[in-house]
Coordinates of C-alpha atoms in Angstrom, one line a residue:
M1 CA -7.1 -8.3 -15.5
V2 CA -5.1 -11.2 -14.2
T3 CA -6.5 -11.4 -10.7
H4 CA -10.0 -11.4 -9.2
V5 CA -11.5 -9.3 -6.5
P6 CA -14.5 -11.2 -5.1
S7 CA -17.5 -8.9 -4.5
E8 CA -18.6 -10.7 -1.4
A9 CA -15.2 -10.5 0.3
H10 CA -15.3 -6.8 1.1
G11 CA -19.0 -6.2 1.9
D12 CA -19.2 -2.4 1.5
E13 CA -18.2 0.3 -0.9
R14 CA -15.1 1.3 1.0
G15 CA -13.9 -2.3 1.2
A16 CA -14.6 -2.8 -2.5
L17 CA -12.7 0.4 -3.5
L18 CA -9.8 -0.5 -1.3
A19 CA -9.7 -4.1 -2.7
F20 CA -9.6 -2.8 -6.3
L21 CA -6.8 -0.4 -5.3
E22 CA -4.8 -3.3 -3.7
E23 CA -5.4 -5.4 -6.8
Q24 CA -3.6 -2.7 -8.9
R25 CA -0.8 -2.3 -6.4
G26 CA -0.3 -6.1 -6.7
G27 CA 0.3 -5.7 -10.4
I28 CA 3.2 -3.4 -9.8
R29 CA 4.6 -5.5 -7.0
R30 CA 4.4 -8.6 -9.1
A31 CA 6.3 -6.9 -12.0
L32 CA 9.2 -6.6 -9.6
L33 CA 9.3 -10.3 -8.6
G34 CA 12.7 -11.8 -8.8
L35 CA 14.5 -8.7 -10.1
T36 CA 17.6 -7.1 -8.7
D37 CA 17.6 -3.3 -8.0
E38 CA 19.7 -2.9 -11.2
Q39 CA 17.2 -4.8 -13.3
A40 CA 14.3 -2.9 -11.8
S41 CA 16.1 0.4 -12.4
S42 CA 16.8 -0.4 -16.1
R43 CA 14.8 1.1 -18.9
P44 CA 14.4 -1.7 -21.5
S45 CA 11.8 0.0 -23.7
A46 CA 11.5 3.2 -25.6
S47 CA 10.1 4.9 -22.5
E48 CA 12.2 6.6 -19.8
L49 CA 10.2 4.6 -17.2
S50 CA 11.7 1.8 -15.0
L51 CA 10.0 -0.5 -12.6
A52 CA 11.8 0.9 -9.7
G53 CA 10.8 4.4 -10.8
L54 CA 7.2 3.5 -11.1
L55 CA 7.2 1.9 -7.7
K56 CA 8.7 5.1 -6.1
H57 CA 6.3 7.3 -8.1
V58 CA 3.1 5.4 -7.1
A59 CA 4.0 5.4 -3.4
E60 CA 4.8 9.1 -3.4
V61 CA 1.6 10.0 -5.3
E62 CA -0.6 7.9 -3.1
Q63 CA 0.9 9.4 0.1
G64 CA 0.6 12.9 -1.4
W65 CA -3.1 12.5 -2.2
I66 CA -4.0 11.1 1.2
A67 CA -2.1 13.9 2.9
R68 CA -4.0 16.4 0.8
A69 CA -7.3 14.9 1.7
Q70 CA -6.2 15.1 5.4
G71 CA -5.4 18.8 4.9
E72 CA -1.6 18.1 5.3
P73 CA 1.3 18.7 2.9
P74 CA 2.8 15.7 1.1
A75 CA 5.8 14.0 2.8
I76 CA 7.8 14.8 -0.3
K77 CA 7.2 18.1 -2.1
R78 CA 7.6 17.9 -5.9
D79 CA 7.4 20.8 -8.3
Q80 CA 8.5 21.7 -11.8
S81 CA 12.2 21.6 -10.8
N82 CA 12.3 18.1 -9.3
W83 CA 9.2 16.2 -10.3
H84 CA 11.3 13.7 -12.4
E85 CA 13.1 12.6 -9.2
C86 CA 10.1 10.5 -8.1
F87 CA 10.8 8.2 -11.1
Q88 CA 14.2 7.0 -10.1
L89 CA 15.8 5.6 -7.0
A90 CA 18.1 8.0 -5.2
D91 CA 21.2 7.1 -3.3
G92 CA 20.3 4.9 -0.3
E93 CA 17.0 3.8 -1.8
S94 CA 16.3 0.3 -3.0
V95 CA 13.3 -1.6 -4.3
E96 CA 13.0 -3.3 -0.9
S97 CA 12.9 0.1 0.9
Q98 CA 10.4 1.5 -1.6
L99 CA 8.2 -1.6 -1.2
A100 CA 8.3 -1.2 2.6
Y101 CA 7.5 2.5 2.3
W102 CA 4.6 1.7 -0.1
E103 CA 3.3 -0.9 2.3
K104 CA 3.1 1.8 5.1
V105 CA 1.5 4.2 2.7
A106 CA -1.1 1.6 1.8
A107 CA -1.9 0.9 5.4
D108 CA -2.3 4.6 6.0
T109 CA -4.6 4.9 3.0
E110 CA -6.8 2.1 4.2
A111 CA -7.0 3.5 7.8
F112 CA -7.9 6.9 6.4
V113 CA -10.5 5.7 4.0
R114 CA -12.1 3.5 6.6
A115 CA -12.1 6.3 9.2
V116 CA -13.4 9.2 7.1
P117 CA -17.0 9.9 8.1
S118 CA -18.4 9.7 4.6
L119 CA -17.1 9.0 1.1
D120 CA -19.1 12.1 0.2
D121 CA -16.9 14.3 2.3
T122 CA -14.8 16.7 0.2
F123 CA -11.4 18.4 0.0
R124 CA -9.9 21.0 -2.2
L125 CA -7.9 20.0 -5.3
P126 CA -4.4 21.4 -5.7
N127 CA -4.1 24.8 -7.4
D128 CA -2.5 23.3 -10.5
P129 CA -3.3 24.4 -14.0
W130 CA -4.8 21.0 -15.0
F131 CA -7.5 21.2 -12.2
P132 CA -10.4 23.6 -12.2
P133 CA -9.8 26.6 -9.9
D134 CA -11.1 26.2 -6.3
A135 CA -12.5 22.7 -7.2
T136 CA -13.4 20.2 -4.5
V137 CA -13.7 16.4 -4.9
S138 CA -15.1 13.7 -2.7
M139 CA -13.2 11.0 -0.8
R140 CA -14.8 8.5 -3.3
W141 CA -13.2 10.5 -6.1
L142 CA -9.9 10.2 -4.2
V143 CA -9.9 6.4 -4.1
L144 CA -11.1 6.1 -7.6
H145 CA -8.3 8.5 -8.7
L146 CA -5.8 6.3 -6.8
I147 CA -7.1 3.2 -8.5
R148 CA -6.9 4.9 -11.9
E149 CA -3.3 6.2 -11.3
T150 CA -2.1 2.9 -10.0
A151 CA -3.8 0.9 -12.8
R152 CA -2.2 3.1 -15.4
H153 CA 1.2 2.4 -14.0
A154 CA 0.5 -1.3 -13.5
G155 CA 0.0 -1.5 -17.2
H156 CA 3.3 0.3 -17.8
A157 CA 4.9 -2.1 -15.4
D158 CA 3.6 -5.1 -17.4
I159 CA 5.1 -3.7 -20.6
I160 CA 8.4 -2.9 -18.9
R161 CA 8.7 -6.3 -17.3
E162 CA 7.9 -8.1 -20.5
S163 CA 10.4 -6.0 -22.4
L164 CA 13.0 -6.7 -19.7
D165 CA 12.9 -10.5 -19.6
G166 CA 9.7 -11.7 -21.4
A167 CA 7.8 -12.4 -18.2
T168 CA 4.1 -11.7 -18.6
A169 CA 1.5 -10.7 -16.0
F170 CA -0.1 -14.1 -16.1
E171 CA 3.3 -15.8 -15.5
L172 CA 4.0 -13.4 -12.6
V173 CA 0.7 -14.2 -11.0
A174 CA 1.5 -17.9 -11.2
K175 CA 5.0 -17.3 -9.9
E176 CA 3.6 -15.3 -6.9
Q177 CA 1.1 -18.1 -6.2
G178 CA 3.7 -20.8 -6.6
T179 CA 2.0 -22.5 -9.5
S180 CA 3.2 -23.3 -12.9
R181 CA 0.1 -21.9 -14.7
G182 CA 0.9 -19.1 -17.1

């Protein structure tokens, strides 16, 4: 971990969960620092993943999970035929536009998590083969799942960025903070 989430800064469980989620979002945002859309869309490793694609994916996934918890459909419906589209920028999309979208999604997530009556409240999981049939999960599970999903992709972003130009997570934190420490 290259940043620190102080325990006293957030005071309660919701604040702590949201702070850890934001920390992981920061890892993905930092991986994009100083890159053009072309660089961010490149795939410099053996993987098909790009930084721009990861950005778009995590924003869509977060929005979709919050919508599901609210009993609403996701803003963008993905299925077996088009799931891969969330991993690449489409015409008219840019890193800047995706960052702005994710910022709105993050604000919506925070507002929802802070407003839900209890983190023990539940909602139904999707009817997908990788979930148990008719299973429900808590709002706490939801935020932990978002942390896990975002952290997984923040790690991917670290590897992609380092493969692209050698910049490491520590160097990107220093760059973001305007220091020369690496």
